[in-house]
CSV table of C-alpha atoms in Angstrom, one decimal:
chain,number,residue,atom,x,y,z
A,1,UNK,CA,135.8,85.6,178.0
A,2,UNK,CA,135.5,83.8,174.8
A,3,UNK,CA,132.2,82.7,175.5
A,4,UNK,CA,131.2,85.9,175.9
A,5,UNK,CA,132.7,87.4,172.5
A,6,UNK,CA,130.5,84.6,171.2
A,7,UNK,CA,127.4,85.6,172.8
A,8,UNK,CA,128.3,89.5,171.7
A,9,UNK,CA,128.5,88.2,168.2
A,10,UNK,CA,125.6,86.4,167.7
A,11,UNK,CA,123.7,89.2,169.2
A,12,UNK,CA,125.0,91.3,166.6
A,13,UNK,CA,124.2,88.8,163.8
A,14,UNK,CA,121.1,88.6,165.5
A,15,UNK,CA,120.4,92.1,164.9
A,16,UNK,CA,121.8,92.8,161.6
A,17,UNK,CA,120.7,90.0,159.5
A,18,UNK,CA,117.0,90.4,159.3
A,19,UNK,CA,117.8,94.1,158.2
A,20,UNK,CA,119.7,92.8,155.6
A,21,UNK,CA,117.4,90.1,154.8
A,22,UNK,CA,114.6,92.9,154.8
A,23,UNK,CA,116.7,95.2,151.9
A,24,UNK,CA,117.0,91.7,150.1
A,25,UNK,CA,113.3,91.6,150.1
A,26,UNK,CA,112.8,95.1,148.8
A,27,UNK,CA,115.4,95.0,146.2
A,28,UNK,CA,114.2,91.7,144.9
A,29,UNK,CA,110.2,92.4,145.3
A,30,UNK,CA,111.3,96.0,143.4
A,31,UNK,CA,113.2,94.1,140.6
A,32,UNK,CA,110.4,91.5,140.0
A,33,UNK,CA,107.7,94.6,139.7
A,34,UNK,CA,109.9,96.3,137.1
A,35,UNK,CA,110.2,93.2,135.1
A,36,UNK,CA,107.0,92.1,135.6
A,37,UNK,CA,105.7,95.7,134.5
A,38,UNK,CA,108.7,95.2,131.4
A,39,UNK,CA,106.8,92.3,130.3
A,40,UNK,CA,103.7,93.7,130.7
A,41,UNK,CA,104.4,96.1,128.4
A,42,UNK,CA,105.7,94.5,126.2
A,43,UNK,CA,102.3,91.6,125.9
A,44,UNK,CA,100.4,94.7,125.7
A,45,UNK,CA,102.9,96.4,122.6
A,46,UNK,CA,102.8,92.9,120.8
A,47,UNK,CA,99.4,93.0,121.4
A,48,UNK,CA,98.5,96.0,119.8
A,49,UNK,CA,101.0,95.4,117.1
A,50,UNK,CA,99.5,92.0,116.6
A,51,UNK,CA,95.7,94.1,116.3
A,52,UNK,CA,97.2,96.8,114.1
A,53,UNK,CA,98.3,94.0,111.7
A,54,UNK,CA,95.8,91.9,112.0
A,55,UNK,CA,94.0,95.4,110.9
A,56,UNK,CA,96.2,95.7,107.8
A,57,UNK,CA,95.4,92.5,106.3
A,58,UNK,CA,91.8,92.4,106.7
A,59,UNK,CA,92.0,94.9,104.2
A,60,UNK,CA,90.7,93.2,100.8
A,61,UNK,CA,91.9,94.8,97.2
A,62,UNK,CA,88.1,96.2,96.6
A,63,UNK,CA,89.0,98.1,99.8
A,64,UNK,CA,92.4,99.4,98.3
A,65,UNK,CA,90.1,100.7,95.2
A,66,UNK,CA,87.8,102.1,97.3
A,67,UNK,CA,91.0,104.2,99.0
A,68,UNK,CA,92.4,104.6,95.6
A,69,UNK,CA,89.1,106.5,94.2
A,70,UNK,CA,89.8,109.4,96.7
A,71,UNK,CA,93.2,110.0,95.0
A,72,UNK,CA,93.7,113.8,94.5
A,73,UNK,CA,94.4,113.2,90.8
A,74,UNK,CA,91.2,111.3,90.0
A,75,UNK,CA,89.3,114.1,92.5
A,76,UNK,CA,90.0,117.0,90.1
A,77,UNK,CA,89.2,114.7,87.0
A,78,UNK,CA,85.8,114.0,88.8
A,79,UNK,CA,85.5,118.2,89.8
A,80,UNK,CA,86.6,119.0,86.3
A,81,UNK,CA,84.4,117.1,84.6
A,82,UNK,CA,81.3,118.5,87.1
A,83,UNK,CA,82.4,122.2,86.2
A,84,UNK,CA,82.0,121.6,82.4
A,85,UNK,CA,78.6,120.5,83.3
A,86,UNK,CA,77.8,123.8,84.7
A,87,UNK,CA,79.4,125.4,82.3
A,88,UNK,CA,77.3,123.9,79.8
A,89,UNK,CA,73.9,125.0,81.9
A,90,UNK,CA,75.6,128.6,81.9
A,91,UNK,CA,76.6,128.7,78.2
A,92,UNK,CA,72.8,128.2,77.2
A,93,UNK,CA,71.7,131.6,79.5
A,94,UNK,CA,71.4,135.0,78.3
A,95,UNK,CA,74.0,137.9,79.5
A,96,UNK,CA,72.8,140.3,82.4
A,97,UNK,CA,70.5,143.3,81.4
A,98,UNK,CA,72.2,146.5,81.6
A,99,UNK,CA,69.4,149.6,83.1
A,100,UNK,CA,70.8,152.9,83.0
A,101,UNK,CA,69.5,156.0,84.8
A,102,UNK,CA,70.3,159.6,83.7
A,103,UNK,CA,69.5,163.5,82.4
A,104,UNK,CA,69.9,164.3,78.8
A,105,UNK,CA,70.2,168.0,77.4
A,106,UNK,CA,70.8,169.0,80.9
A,107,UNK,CA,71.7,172.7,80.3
A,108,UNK,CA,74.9,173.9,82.0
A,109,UNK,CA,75.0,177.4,82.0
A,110,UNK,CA,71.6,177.8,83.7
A,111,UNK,CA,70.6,174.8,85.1
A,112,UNK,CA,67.0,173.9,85.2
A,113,UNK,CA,64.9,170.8,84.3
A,114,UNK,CA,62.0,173.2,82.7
A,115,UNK,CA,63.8,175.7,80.7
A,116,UNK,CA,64.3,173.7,77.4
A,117,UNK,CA,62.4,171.4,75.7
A,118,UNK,CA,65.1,168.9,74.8
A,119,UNK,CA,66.3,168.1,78.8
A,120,UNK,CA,64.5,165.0,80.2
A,121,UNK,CA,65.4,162.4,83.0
A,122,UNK,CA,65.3,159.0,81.9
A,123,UNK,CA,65.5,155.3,82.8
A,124,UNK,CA,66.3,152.6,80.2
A,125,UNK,CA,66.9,148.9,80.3
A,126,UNK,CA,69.2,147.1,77.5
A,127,UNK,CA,69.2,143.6,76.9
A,128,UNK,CA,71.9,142.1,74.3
A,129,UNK,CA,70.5,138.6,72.7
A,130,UNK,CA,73.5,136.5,71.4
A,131,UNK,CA,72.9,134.0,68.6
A,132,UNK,CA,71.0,130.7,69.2
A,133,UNK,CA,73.8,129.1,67.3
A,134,UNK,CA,76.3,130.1,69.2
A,135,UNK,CA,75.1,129.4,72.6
A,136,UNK,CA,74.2,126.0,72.0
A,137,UNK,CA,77.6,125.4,70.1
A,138,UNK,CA,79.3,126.6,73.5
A,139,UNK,CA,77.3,124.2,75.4
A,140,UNK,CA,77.1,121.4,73.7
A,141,UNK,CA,81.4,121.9,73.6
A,142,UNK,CA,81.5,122.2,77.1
A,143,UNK,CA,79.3,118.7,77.2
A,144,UNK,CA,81.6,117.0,75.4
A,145,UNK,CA,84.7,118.2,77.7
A,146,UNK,CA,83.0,116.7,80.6
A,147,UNK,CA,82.4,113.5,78.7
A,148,UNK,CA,86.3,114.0,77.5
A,149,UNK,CA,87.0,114.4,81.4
A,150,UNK,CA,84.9,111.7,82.4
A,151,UNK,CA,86.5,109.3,80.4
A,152,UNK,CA,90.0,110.5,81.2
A,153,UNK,CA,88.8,110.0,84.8
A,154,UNK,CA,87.9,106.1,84.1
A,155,UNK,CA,91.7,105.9,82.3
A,156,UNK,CA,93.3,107.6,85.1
A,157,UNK,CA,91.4,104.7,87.4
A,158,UNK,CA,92.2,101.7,85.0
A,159,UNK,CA,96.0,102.8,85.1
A,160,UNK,CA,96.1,103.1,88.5
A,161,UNK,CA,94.3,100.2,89.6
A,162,UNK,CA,97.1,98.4,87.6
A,163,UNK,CA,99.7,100.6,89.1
A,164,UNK,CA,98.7,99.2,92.0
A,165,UNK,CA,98.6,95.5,91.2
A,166,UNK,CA,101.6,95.8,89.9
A,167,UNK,CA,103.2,97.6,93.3
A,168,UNK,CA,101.6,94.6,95.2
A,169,UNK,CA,102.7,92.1,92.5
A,170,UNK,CA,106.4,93.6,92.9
A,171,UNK,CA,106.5,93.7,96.7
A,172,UNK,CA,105.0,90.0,96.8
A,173,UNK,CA,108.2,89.2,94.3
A,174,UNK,CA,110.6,91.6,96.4
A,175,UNK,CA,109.8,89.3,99.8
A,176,UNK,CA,110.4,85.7,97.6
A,177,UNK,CA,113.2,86.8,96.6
A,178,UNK,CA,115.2,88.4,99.6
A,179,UNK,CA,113.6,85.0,101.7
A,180,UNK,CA,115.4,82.8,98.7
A,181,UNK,CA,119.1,85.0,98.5
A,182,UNK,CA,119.3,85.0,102.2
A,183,UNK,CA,118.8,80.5,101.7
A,184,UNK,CA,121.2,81.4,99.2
A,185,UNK,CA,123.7,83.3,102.4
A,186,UNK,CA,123.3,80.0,104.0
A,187,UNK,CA,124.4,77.7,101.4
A,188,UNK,CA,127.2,79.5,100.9
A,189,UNK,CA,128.4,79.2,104.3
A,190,UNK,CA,127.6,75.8,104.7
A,191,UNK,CA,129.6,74.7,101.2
A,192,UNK,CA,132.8,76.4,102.4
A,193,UNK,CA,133.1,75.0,105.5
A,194,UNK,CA,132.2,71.2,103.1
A,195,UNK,CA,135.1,72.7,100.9
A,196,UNK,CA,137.7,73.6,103.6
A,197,UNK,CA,136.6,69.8,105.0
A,198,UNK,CA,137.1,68.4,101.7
A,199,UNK,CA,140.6,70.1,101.3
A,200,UNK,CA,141.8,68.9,104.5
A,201,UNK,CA,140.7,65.8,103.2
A,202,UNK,CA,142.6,66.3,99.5
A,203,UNK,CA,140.1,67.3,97.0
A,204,UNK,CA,142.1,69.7,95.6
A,205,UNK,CA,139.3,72.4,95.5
A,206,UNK,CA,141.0,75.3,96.8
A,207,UNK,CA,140.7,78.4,94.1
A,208,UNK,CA,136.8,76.7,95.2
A,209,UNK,CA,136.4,78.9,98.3
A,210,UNK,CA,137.3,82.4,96.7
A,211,UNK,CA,134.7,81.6,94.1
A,212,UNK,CA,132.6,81.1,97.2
A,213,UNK,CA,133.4,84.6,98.5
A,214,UNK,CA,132.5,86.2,95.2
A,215,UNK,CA,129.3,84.7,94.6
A,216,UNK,CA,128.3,85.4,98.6
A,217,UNK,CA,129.1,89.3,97.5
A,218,UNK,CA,127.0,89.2,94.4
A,219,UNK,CA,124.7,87.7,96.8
A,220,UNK,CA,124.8,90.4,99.5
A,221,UNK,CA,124.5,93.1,96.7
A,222,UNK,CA,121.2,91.4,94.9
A,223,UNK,CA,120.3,92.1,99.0
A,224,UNK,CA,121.0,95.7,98.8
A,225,UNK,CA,119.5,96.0,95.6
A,226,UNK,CA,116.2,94.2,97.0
A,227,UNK,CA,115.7,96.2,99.9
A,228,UNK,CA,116.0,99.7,97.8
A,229,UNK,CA,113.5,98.1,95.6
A,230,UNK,CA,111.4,97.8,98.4
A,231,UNK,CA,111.4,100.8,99.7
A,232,UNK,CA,110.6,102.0,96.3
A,233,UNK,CA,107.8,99.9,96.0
A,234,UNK,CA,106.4,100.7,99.1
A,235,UNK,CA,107.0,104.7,98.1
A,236,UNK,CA,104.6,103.9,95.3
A,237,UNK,CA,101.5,102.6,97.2
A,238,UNK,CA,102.1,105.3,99.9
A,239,UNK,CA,101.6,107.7,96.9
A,240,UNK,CA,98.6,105.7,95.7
A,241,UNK,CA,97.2,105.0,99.2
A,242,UNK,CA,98.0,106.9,101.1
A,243,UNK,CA,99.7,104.3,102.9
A,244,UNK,CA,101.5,100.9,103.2
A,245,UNK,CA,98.6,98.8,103.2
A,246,UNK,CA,99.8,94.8,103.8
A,247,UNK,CA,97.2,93.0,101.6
A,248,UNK,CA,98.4,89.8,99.7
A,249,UNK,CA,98.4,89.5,95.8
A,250,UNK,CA,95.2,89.8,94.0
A,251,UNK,CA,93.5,87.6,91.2
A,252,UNK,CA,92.7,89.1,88.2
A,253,UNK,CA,90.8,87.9,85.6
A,254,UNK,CA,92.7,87.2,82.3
A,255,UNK,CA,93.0,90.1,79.7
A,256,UNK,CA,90.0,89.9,76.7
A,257,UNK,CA,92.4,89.8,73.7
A,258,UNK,CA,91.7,93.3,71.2
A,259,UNK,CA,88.8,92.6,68.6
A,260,UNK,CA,90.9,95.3,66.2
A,261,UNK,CA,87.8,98.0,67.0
A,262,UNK,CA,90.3,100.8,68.0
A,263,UNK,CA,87.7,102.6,70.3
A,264,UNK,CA,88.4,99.8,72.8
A,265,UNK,CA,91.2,101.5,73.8
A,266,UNK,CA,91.6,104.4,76.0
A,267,UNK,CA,93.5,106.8,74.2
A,268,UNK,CA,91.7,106.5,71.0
A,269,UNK,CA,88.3,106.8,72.6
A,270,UNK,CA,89.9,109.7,74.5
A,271,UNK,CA,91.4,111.0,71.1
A,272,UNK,CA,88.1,110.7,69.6
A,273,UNK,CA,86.3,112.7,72.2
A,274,UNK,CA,88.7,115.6,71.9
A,275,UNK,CA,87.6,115.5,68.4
A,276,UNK,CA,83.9,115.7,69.0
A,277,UNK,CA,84.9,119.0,71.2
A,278,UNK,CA,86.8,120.3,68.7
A,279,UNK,CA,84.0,120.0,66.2
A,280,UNK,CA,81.8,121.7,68.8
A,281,UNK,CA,84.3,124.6,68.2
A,282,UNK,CA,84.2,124.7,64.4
A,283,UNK,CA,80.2,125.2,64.7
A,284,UNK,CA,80.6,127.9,67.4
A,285,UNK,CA,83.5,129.8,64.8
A,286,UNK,CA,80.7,129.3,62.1
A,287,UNK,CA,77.8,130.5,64.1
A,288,UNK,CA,79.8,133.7,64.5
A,289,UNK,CA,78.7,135.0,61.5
A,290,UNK,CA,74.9,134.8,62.2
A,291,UNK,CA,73.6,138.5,64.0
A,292,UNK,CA,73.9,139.2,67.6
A,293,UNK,CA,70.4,141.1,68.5
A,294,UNK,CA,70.0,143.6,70.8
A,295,UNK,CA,66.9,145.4,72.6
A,296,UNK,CA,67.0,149.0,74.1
A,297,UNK,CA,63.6,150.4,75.7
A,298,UNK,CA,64.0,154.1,77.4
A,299,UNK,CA,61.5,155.9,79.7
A,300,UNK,CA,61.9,160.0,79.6
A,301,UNK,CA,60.0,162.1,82.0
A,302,UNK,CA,60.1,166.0,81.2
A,303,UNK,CA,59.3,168.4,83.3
A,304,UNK,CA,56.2,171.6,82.8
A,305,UNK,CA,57.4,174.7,82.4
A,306,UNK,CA,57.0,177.9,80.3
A,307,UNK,CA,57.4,177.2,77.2
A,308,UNK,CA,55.6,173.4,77.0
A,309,UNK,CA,53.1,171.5,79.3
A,310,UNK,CA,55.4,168.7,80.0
A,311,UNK,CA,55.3,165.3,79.2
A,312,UNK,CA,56.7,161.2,79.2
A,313,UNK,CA,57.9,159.1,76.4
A,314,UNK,CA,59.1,155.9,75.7
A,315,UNK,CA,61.9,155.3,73.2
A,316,UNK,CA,62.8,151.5,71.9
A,317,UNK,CA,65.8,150.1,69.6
A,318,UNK,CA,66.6,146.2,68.3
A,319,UNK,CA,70.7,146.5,67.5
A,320,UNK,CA,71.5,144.0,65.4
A,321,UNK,CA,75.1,143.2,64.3
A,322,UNK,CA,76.7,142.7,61.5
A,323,UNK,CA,79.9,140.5,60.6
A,324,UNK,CA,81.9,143.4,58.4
A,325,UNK,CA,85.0,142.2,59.6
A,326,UNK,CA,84.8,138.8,59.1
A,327,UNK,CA,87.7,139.5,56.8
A,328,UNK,CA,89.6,140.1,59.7
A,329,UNK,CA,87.6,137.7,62.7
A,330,UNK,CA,85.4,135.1,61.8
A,331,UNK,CA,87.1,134.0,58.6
A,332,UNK,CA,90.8,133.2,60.6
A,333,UNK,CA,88.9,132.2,63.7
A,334,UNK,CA,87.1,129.3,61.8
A,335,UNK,CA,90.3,128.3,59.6
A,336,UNK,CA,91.8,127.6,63.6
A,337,UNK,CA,89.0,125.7,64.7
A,338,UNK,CA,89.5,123.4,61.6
A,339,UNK,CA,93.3,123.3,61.5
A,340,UNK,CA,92.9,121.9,65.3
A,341,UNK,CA,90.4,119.6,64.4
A,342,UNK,CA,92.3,117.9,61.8
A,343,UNK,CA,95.3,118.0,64.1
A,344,UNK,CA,93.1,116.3,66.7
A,345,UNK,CA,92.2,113.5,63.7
A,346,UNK,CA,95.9,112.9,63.2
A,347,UNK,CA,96.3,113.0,66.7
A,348,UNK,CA,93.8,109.9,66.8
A,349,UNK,CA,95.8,108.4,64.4
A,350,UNK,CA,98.9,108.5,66.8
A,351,UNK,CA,97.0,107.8,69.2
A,352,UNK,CA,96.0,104.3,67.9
A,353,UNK,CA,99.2,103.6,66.6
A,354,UNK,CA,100.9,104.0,69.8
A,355,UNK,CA,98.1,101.9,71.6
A,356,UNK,CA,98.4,99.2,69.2
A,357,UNK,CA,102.3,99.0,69.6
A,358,UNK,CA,102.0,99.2,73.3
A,359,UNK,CA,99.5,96.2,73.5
A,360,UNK,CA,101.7,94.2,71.4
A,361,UNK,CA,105.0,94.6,73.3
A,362,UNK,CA,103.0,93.7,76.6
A,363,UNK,CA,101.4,90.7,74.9
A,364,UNK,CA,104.7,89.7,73.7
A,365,UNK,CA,106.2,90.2,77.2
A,366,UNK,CA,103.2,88.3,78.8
A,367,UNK,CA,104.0,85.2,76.1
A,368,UNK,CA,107.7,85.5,76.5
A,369,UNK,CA,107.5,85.3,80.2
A,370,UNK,CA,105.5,82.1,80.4
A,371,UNK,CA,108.0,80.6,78.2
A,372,UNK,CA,110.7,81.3,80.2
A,373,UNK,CA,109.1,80.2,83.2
A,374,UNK,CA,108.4,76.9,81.1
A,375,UNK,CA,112.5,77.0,80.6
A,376,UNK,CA,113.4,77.4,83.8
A,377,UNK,CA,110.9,74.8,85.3
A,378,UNK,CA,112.4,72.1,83.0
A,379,UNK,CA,115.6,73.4,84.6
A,380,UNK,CA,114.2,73.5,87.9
A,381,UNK,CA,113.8,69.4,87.4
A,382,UNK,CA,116.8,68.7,85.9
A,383,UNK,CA,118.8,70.1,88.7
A,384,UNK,CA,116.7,68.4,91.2
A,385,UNK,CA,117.5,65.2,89.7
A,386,UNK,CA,121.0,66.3,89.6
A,387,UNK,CA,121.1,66.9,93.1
A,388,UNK,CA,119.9,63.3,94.3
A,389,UNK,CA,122.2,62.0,91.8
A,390,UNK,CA,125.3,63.3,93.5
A,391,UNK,CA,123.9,62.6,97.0
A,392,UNK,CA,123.2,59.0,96.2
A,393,UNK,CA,127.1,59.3,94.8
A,394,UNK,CA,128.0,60.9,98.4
A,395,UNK,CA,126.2,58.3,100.3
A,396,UNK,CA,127.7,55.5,98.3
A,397,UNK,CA,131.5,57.4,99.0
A,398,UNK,CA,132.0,57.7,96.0
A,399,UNK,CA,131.7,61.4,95.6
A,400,UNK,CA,132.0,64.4,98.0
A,401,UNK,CA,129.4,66.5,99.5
A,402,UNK,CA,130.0,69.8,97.7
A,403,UNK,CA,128.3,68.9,94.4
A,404,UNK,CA,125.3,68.6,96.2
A,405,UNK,CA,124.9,71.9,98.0
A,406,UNK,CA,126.5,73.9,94.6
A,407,UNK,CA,122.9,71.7,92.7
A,408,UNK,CA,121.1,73.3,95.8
A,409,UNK,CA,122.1,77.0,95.1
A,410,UNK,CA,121.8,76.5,91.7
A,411,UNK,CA,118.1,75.5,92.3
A,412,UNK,CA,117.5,78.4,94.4
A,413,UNK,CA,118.7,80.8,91.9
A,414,UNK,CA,116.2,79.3,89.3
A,415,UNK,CA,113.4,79.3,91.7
A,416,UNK,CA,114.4,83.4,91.9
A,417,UNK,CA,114.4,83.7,88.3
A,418,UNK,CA,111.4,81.9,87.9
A,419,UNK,CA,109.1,83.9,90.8
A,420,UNK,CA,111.0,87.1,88.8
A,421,UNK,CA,109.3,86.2,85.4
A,422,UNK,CA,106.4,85.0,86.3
A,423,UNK,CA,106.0,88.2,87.9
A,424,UNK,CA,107.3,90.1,85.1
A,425,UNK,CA,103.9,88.4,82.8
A,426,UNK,CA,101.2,89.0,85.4
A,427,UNK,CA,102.6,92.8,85.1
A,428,UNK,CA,102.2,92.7,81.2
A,429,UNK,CA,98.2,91.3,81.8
A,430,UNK,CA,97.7,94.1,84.3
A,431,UNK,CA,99.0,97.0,82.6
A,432,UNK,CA,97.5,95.0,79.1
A,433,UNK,CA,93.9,95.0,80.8
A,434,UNK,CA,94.3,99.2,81.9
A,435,UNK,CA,94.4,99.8,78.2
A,436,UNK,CA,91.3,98.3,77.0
A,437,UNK,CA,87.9,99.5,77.8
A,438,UNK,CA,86.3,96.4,77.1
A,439,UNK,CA,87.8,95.0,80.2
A,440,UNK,CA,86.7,97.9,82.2
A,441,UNK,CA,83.2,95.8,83.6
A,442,UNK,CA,85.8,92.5,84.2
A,443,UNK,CA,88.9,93.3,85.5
A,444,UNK,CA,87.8,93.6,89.1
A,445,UNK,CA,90.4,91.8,91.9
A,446,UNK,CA,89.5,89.6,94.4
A,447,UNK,CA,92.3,88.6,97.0
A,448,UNK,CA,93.6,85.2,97.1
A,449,UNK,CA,92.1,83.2,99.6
């Protein structure tokens, strides 16, 4: 009986266990294809993330000015500039000839084109002739916009090529410093774990640890206050760009200092070219008191009738005008035109003034900054030597461990400060080089290789 049972059994095990081996099988050969398609995926996702990157910073600063040049603003410049061209072209063309058709002495009583001698059909053609002077004021004015538009275009171009280096410049300083305040993180958490080991060992360093908890807070806010710089930053170069391109720093050339000639910079040279248009308008206000001319020719056809054989005849008129009411138009129209053009003088004076005081606050921020980073270099040194003197203390047992990391954050917030004003004087050479034209041919970028 028993062997029996036994035999029963193993006939049963017999039976069942290669099904369950068989669902075993399955489940595992499924779970393998999932995570082998899992991983798949994913190569392929880094892969294309790794393309797309790679994508991004093969893109060189010329590049980015190439991008920048479509900018919307700098478009409109360029389109405003090519419709005072045109206009120019146009200003130079005589109006449109007026022709008329029509009856004269058309009787209404008794209508009839032979009755009387005084009804006639008729065709004429009218042509009005405005002055020489003014036409070539207008267009000559309209030349000098576009130049005036032109140049505001290569402004608009220099500002925002150093708009840009500056966004790059910031972002570059942004990424130093989060990578330094998160060392900074780990400092702190490796000195109070040293403290607590120190006062367990009886350095009485206690009122130590909550100084270490406030400093790790200032820390974690200079974090905060990174990141919203940085998505700040990188709202900027979307603006400019169009996107968030990820091209390193670039190179510029030094700024050429200001010779003193004031047309080197942009605003006076753009001040001084709203004056040239401006003086463009003065002549046009004068030229309105020279005559406007005016030709009229007229064909009349009458018709045979009783009274008279019929006939054609021309008639022809020269209008010319005269300025009787200058009194009243020309005379207040040129006092404007020469109270804005000696507004637009004073406005060069401003104009230079304001250049002037803005070069010399970014010259002095570009001199100041390299003498801080000269400070804090020395400082940089000192500290270093600071911290092998207390670890050769430490080593020695004569001294504890602390001292050492406190010379280590100390040196980390240094190296902050210093990638922060160095930073701050590459920023003042940009924005210095936008202002002056000379530097217009030289201040081309190439990306550090």
């Amino acid at each position: 009986m028993t062997i029996q049972i036994a035999s029963c059994a193993f006939y049963r095990a017999y039976l069942i266990v290669p099904k369950l081996l068989s669902r075993v099988a399955k489940s595992a050969c499924k779970f393998v294809a999932s995570k082998f398609a899992i991983l798949l995926c994913a190569s392929m996702l880094v892969f294309f993330n790794g393309a797309t990157a790679r994508t991004a910073q093969a893109q060189t600063f010329s590049e980015l000015e190439a991008i920048l040049k479509t900018h919307p603003q700098l478009q409109a410049l360029r389109h405003q500039s090519d419709a005072s061209i045109e206009r120019s072209e146009a200003a130079l063309g005589l109006p449109d000839p007026a022709i008329s058709f029509g009856i004269n002495n058309f009787p209404f009583a008794n209508p009839s084109f032979s009755e009387f001698i005084p009804t006639n059909k008729s065709i004429g053609i009218a042509q009005r002739i405005p002055n020489i002077g003014g036409r070539k004021a207008r267009s000559s004015e309209a030349k000098a916009q576009s130049y005036e538009l032109s140049l505001k275009y290569q402004q608009q171009l220099s500002l925002m090529r150093a708009q840009l280096v500056t966004l790059l410049m910031e972002r570059d300083r942004i990424q130093q410093q989060i990578h330094l305040a998160k060392e900074q993180n780990q400092k702190y958490t490796e000195l109070s774990d040293v403290v607590k080991h120190e006062v367990g060992a009886g350095k009485s360093v206690v009122f130590r640890l909550a100084e270490i908890e406030r400093e790790r807070t200032e820390v974690s806010t200079q974090l905060v206050n990174l990141a919203n710089e940085m998505t700040m930053t990188e709202s900027g170069l979307r603006y400019l760009l169009g996107q968030v391109p990820d091209t390193k720093v670039p190179t510029l050339n030094a700024p050429l200092p200001w010779s003193g000639n004031p047309m080197e910079f942009y605003s006076v040279a753009l001040a001084q070219a709203q004056i040239r248009v401006l003086d463009h308008g003065v002549d046009e206000a004068k030229a309105a008191w020279k005559p406007e001319w005016g030709a009229q020719l007229r064909y009349q056809q009458r018709e045979a009738g009783a009274n008279f054989g019929g006939d054609d005849f021309v008639s022809a008129m020269v209008t010319v005008t005269v300025p009787f009411w200058s009194k009243r138009n020309q005379r207040p129209r040129l006092r404007a035109a020469n109270a804005l053009l000696e507004a637009a003088k004073s406005q060069r004076l401003e104009s230079l003034r304001q250049a002037e005081l803005r070069y010399i606050n970014l010259k002095s921020n570009c001199d100041a900054a390299k003498a801080t980073v000269r400070v804090l270099n020395e400082k940089v040194i000192a500290v270093n030597e600071e911290i092998e003197s207390q670890r050769i203390n430490y080593e020695s047992g004569q001294g504890f461990y602390s001292p050492v990391i406190d010379g280590e954050i100390l040196l980390l917030k240094f190296k902050s400060d210093v990638i922060k004003e160095r930073t701050r004087g590459k920023i003042a050479a940009a924005q210095m080089t936008a202002l002056l034209m000379s530097n217009a041919s030289t201040n081309g970028a190439e990306v550090e290789k």
